[in-house]
Tab-separated table of C-alpha atoms in Angstrom:
chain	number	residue	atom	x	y	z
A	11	UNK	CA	0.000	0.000	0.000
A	12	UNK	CA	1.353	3.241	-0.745
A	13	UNK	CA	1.929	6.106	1.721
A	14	UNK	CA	-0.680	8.595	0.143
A	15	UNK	CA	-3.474	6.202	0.336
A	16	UNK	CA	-2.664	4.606	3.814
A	17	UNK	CA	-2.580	7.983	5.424
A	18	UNK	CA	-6.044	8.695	3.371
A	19	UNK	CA	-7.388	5.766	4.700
A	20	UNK	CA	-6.441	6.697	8.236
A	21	UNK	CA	-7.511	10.471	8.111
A	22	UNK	CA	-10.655	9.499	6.763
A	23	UNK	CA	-11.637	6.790	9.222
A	24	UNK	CA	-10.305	9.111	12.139
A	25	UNK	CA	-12.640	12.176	10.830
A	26	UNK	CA	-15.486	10.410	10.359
A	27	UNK	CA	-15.202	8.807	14.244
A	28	UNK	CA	-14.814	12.414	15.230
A	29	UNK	CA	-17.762	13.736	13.546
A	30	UNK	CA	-20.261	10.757	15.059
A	31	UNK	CA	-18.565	11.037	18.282
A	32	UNK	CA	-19.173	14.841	18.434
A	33	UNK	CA	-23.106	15.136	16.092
A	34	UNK	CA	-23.605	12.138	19.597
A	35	UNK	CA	-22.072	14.317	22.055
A	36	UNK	CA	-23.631	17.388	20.943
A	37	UNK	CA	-27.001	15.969	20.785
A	38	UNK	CA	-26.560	14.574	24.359
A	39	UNK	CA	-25.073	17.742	25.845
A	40	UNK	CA	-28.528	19.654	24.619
A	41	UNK	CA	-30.158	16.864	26.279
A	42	UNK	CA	-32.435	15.922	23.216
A	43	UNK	CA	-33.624	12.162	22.934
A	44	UNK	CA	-32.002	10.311	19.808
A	45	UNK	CA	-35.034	9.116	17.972
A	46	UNK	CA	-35.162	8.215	14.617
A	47	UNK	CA	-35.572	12.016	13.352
A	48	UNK	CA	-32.507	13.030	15.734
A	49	UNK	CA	-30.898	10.021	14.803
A	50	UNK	CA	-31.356	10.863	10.812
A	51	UNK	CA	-29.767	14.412	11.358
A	52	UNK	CA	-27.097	12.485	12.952
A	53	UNK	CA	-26.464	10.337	9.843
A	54	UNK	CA	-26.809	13.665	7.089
A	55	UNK	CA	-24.265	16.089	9.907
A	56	UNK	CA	-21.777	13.192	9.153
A	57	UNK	CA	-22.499	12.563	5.214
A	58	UNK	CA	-21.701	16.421	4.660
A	59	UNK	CA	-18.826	15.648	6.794
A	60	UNK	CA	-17.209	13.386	5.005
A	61	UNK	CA	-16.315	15.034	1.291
A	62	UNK	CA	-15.092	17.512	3.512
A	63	UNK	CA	-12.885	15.204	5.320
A	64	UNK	CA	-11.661	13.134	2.469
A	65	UNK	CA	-10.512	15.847	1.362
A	66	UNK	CA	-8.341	17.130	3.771
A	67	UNK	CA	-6.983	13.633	4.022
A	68	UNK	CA	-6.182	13.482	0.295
A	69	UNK	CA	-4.305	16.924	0.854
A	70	UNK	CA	-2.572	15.436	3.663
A	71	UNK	CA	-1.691	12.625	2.251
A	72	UNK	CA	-0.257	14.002	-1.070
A	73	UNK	CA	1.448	15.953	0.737
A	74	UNK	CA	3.594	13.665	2.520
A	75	UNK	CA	3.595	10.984	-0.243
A	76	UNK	CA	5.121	14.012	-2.691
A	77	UNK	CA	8.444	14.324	0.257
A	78	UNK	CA	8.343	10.714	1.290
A	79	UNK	CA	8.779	9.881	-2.792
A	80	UNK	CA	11.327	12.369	-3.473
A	81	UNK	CA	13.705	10.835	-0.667
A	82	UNK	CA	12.436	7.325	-1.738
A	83	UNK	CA	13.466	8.482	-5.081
A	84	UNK	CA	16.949	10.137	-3.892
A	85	UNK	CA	17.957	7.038	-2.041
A	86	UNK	CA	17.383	4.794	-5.127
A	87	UNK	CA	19.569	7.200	-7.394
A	88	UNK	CA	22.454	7.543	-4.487
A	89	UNK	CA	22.128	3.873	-4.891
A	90	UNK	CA	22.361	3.823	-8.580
A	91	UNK	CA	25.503	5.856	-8.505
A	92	UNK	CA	23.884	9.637	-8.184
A	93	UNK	CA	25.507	11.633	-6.142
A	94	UNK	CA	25.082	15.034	-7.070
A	95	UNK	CA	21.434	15.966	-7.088
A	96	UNK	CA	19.900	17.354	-4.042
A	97	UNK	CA	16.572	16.583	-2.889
A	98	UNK	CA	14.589	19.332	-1.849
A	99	UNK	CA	13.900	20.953	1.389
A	100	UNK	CA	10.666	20.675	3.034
A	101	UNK	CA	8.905	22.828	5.896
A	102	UNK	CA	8.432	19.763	8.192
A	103	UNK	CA	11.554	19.542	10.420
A	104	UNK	CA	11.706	15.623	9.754
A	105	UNK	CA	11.852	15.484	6.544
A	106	UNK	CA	14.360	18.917	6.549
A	107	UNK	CA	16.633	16.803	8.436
A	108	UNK	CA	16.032	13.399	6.307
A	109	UNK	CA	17.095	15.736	3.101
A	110	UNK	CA	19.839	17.297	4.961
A	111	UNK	CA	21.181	13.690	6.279
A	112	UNK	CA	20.605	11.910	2.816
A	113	UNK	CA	22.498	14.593	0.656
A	114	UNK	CA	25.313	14.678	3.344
A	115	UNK	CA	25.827	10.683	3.114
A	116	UNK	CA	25.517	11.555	-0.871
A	117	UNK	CA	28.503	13.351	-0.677
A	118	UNK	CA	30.699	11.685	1.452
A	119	UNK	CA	30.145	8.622	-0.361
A	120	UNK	CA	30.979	10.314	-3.797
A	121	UNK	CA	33.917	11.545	-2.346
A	122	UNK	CA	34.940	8.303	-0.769
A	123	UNK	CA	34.496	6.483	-4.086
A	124	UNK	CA	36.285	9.214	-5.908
A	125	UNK	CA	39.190	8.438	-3.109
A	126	UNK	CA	38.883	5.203	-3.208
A	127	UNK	CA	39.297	5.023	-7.410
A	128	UNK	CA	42.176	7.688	-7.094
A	129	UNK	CA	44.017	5.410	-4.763
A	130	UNK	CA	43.228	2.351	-6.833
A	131	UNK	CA	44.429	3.828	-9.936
A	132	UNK	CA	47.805	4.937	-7.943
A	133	UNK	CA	47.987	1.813	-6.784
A	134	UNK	CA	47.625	-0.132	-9.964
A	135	UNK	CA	50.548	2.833	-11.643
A	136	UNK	CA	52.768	1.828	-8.845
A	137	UNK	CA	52.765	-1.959	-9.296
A	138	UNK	CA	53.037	-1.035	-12.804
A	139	UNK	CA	56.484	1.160	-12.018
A	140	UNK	CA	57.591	-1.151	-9.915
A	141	UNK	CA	57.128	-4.345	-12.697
A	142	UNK	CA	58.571	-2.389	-15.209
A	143	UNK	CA	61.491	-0.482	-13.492
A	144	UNK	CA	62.908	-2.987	-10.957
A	145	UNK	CA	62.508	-5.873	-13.365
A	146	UNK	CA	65.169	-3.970	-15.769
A	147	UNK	CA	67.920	-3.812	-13.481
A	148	UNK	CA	67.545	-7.075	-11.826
A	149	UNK	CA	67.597	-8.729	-15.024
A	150	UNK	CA	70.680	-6.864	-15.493
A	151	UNK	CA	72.377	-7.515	-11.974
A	152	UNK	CA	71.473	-11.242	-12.522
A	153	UNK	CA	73.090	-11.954	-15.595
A	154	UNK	CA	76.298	-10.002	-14.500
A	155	UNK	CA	76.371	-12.275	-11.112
A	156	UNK	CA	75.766	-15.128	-13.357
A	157	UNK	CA	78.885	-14.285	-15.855
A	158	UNK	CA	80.596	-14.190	-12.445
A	159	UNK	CA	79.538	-17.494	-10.995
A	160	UNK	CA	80.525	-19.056	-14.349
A	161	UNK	CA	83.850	-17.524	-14.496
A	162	UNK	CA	82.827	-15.952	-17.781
A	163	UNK	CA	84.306	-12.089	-16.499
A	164	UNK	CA	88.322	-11.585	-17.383
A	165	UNK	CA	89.919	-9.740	-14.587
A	166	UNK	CA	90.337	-6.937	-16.999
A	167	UNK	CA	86.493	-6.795	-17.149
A	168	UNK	CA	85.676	-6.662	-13.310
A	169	UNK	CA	85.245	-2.992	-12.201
A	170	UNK	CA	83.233	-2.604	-15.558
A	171	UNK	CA	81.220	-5.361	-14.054
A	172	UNK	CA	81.441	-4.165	-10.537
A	173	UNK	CA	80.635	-0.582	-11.587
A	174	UNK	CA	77.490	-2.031	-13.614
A	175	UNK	CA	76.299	-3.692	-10.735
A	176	UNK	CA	76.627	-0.715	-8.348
A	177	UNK	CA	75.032	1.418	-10.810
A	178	UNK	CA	72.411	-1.058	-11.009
A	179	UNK	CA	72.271	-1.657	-7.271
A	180	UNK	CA	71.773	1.937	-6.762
A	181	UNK	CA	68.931	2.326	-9.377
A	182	UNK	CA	66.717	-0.193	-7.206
A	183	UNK	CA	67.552	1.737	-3.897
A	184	UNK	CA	66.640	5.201	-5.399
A	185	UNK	CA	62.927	3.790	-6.835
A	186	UNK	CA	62.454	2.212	-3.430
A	187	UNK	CA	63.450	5.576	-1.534
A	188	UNK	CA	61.412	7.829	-3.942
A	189	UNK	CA	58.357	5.088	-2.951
A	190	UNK	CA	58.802	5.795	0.930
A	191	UNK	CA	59.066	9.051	-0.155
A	192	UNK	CA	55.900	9.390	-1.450
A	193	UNK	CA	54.037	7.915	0.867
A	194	UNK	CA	55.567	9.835	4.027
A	195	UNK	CA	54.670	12.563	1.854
A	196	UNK	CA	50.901	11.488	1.979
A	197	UNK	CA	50.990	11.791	5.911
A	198	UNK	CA	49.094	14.366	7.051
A	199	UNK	CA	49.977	14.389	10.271
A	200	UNK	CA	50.893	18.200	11.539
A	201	UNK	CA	54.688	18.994	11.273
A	202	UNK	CA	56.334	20.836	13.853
A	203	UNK	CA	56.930	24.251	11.472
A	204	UNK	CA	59.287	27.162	11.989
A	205	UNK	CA	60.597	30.178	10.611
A	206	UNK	CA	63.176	29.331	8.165
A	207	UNK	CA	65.590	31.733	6.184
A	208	UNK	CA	65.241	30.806	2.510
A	209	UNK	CA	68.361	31.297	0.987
A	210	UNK	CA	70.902	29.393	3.339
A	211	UNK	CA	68.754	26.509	2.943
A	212	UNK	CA	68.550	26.533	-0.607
A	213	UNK	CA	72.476	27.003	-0.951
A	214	UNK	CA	72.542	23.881	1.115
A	215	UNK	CA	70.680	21.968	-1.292
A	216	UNK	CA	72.354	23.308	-3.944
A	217	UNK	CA	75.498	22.390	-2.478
A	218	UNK	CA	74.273	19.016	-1.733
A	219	UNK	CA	73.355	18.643	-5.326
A	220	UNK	CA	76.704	19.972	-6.415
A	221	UNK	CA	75.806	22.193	-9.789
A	222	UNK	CA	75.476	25.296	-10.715
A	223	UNK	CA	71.953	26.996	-9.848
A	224	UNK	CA	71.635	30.595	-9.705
A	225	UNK	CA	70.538	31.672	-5.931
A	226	UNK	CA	68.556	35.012	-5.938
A	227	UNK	CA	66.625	34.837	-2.891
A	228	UNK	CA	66.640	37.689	-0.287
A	229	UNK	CA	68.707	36.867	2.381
A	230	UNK	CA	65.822	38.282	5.060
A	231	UNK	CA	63.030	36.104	3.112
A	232	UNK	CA	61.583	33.676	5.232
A	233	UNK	CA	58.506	31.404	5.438
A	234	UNK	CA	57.355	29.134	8.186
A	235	UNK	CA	57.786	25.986	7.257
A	236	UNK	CA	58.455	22.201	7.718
A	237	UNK	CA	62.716	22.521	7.412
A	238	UNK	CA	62.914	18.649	6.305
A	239	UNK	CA	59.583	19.183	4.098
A	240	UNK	CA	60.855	22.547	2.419
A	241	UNK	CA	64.245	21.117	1.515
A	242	UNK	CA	63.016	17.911	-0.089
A	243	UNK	CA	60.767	20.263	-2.052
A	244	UNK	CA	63.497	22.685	-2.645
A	245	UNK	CA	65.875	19.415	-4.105
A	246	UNK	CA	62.911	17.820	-6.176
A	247	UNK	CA	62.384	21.070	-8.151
A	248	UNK	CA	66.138	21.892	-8.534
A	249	UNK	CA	66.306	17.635	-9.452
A	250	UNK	CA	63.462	17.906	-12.158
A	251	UNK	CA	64.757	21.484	-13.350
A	252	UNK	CA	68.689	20.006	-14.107
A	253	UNK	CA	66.532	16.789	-15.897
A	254	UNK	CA	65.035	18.996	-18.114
A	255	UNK	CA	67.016	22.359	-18.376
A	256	UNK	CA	70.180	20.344	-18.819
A	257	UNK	CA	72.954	22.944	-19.526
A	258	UNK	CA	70.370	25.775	-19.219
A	259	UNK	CA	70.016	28.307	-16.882
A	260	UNK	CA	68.083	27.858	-13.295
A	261	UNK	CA	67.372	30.510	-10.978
A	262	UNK	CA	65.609	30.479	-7.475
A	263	UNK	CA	64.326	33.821	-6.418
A	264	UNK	CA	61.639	34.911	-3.966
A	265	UNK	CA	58.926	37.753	-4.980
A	266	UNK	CA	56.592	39.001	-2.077
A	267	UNK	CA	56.058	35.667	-0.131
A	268	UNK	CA	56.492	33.211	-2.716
A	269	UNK	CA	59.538	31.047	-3.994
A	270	UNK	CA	60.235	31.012	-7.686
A	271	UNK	CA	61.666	28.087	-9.247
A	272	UNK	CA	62.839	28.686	-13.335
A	273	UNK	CA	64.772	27.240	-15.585
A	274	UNK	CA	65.466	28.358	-19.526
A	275	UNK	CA	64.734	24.537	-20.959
A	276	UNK	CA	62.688	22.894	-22.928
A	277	UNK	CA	59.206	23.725	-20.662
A	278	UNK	CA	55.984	21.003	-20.423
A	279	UNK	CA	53.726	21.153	-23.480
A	280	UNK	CA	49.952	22.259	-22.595
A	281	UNK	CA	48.661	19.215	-22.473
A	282	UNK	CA	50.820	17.331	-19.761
A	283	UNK	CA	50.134	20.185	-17.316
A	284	UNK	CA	47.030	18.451	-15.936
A	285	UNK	CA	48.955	15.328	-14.999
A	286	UNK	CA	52.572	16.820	-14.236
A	287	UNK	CA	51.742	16.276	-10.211
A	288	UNK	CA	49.926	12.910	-10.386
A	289	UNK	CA	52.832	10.244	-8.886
A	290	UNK	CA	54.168	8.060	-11.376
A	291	UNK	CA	53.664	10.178	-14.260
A	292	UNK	CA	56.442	10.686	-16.345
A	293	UNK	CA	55.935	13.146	-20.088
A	294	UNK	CA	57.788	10.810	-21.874
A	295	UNK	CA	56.426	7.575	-21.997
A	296	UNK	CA	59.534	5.655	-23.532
A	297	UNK	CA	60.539	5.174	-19.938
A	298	UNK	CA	64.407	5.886	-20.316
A	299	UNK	CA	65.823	5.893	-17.245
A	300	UNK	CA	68.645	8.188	-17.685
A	301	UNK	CA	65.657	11.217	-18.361
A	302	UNK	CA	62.356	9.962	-16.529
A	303	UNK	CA	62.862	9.170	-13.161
A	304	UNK	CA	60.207	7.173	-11.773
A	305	UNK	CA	57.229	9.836	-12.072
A	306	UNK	CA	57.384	10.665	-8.297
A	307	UNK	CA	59.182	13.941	-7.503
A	308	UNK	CA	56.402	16.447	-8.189
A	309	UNK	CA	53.688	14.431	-6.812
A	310	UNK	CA	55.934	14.126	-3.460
A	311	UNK	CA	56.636	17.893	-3.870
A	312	UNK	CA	52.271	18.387	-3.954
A	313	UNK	CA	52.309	16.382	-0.592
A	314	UNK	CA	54.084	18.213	0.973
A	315	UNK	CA	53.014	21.436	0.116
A	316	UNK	CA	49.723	20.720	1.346
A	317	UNK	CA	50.961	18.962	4.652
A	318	UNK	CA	52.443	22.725	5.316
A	319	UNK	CA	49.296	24.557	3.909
A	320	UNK	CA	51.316	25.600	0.779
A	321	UNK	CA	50.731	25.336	-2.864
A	322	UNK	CA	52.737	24.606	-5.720
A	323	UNK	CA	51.543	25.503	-9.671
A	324	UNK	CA	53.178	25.610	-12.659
A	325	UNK	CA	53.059	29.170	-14.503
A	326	UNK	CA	51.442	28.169	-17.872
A	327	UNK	CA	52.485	32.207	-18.747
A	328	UNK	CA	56.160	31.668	-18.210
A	329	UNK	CA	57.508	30.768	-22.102
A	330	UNK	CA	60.998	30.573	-22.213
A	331	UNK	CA	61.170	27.286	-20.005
A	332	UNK	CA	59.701	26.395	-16.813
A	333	UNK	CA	58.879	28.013	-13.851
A	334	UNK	CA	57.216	26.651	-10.371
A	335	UNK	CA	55.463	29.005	-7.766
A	336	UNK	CA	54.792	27.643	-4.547
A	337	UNK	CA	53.055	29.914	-1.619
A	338	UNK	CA	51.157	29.927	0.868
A	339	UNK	CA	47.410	29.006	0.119
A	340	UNK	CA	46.016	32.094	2.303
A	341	UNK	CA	48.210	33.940	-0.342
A	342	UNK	CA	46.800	32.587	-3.279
């Protein structure tokens, strides 16, 4: 039975047992005997009664079959996959509440499927990475040990082979420490923050690095920030700059409160920019790993911006190369 003709049903038996009872109680409060004339009136007071109050119970009950359909109806869609529409509001504080309650759950379970595909889809890229980039060098490293264990390697040939092995060796450990990485990056977990001079620190990666990057920050700029965060940051963008710049120019320089990363290279083409910060996302897809990388330094950089309530964007109007802002996202 539906709602609109239950609550008809209900109305109209109700009404009609409160007109009998009061055309009976009137007619006894006056204190007139209920023959059959008296008894007649009785019957026609409660015919006229009645269109009257099947009416109001049809109005009644459309009324609350009309909001007790539309949330029926938004509960079937959230369940069919519809999470955007909104039911609408209704002046009775139940069913405000029930449409209040039912477009909340709408959203947080859009946004916990949209999660939940974002991390499957990283997950599936890194398994990917991981198949494709640690199988290479262990092939590598294994036939190398085997040319060793069949005495196949002239003693003229060993530190090639050693070398090989190390460079190898080395490969495997930097994919598996740009992996942790990533996902410390991912913590969110609040980072004791403090107020850090800009250009000694960058020097100091620069240094670490040990090239040639052009240092024009103010010596008084500061920014209060994560020191660990803001130098891995600081060494990812000078890392991806020198992969792409090559024998170009780079500058660091600070203008009001935000950091300025440029280089004079080759730049990203338009239509990479949407993807440049998802992890394992490299622009060239030929997966050399003298250029590439494993797709992880920008995305870590991302993390850790927003961990310190900083962003980081790529200035689509800079031409003559690249250039990365990152500031503060009350400054943005």
């Amino acid at each position: 039975m539906l709602v609109r003709d239950f609550l008809i049903i209900v109305y109209g038996l109700a009404g009609l047992l409160i007109a009998s009872i009061t055309a009976f109680m009137t007619f006894l409060i006056i204190e007139e005997p209920i023959g059959y004339k008296m008894g007649s009136k009785i019957v026609i007071v409660i015919l006229l009664t009645t269109p009257i109050i099947v009416f109001i119970s049809v109005v009644i009950g459309r009324m609350f079959a009309k909001h007790i359909h539309l949330i029926s109806s938004r509960l079937e869609k959230i369940l069919d996959g519809e999470y955007n529409e909104k039911a609408s509001i209704s002046m009775i504080k139940e069913f405000t509440t029930i449409n209040h309650v039912s477009n909340k759950m709408a959203n947080e379970i859009h946004e916990l499927l949209t999660s939940l595909k974002n991390k499957n889809e990283e997950l599936t890229m890194m398994l990917l990475t991981l198949s494709h980039d640690i199988k290479t060098p262990l092939t590598i490293s294994t036939g190398y040990i085997e040319e060793l264990e069949d005495n196949m390697v002239s003693h003229e040939r060993l530190p090639l082979v050693y070398s090989k092995l190390k460079i190898e060796n080395n490969y495997i450990n930097e994919l598996c420490n740009d992996i942790l990485s990533f996902e410390y990056s991912k913590n969110q977990i609040a980072r004791e923050n403090e107020i850090v001079f800009i250009q000694p620190l960058a020097d100091e990666v620069i240094n670490l690095l040990d090239t040639s990057i052009t240092n024009k920050l103010s010596p008084s700029f500061t920014l209060e920030f994560n020191v660990i965060d803001l130098k891995k940051i600081l060494m990812n963008l000078f890392q991806n700059a020198l992969k792409y710049a090559q024998s170009q120019e780079i500058i660091i320089y600070n203008l009001h409160k935000k950091i300025i990363v440029e280089d004079s290279g080759i730049g990203i083409e338009s239509q990479y920019l949407s993807k440049i910060f998802n992890p394992f996302y490299t622009i060239d897809s030929s997966k050399n790993r003298e250029m590439n990388g494993f797709g992880l330094g920008l995305a870590i950089t991302k993390n850790l911006c927003n961990r310190n309530k900083f962003c980081i964007e790529y200035d689509v109007s800079y031409t003559k190369g690249a250039r990365f802002i990152l500031f503060e996202k009350d400054n943005a």
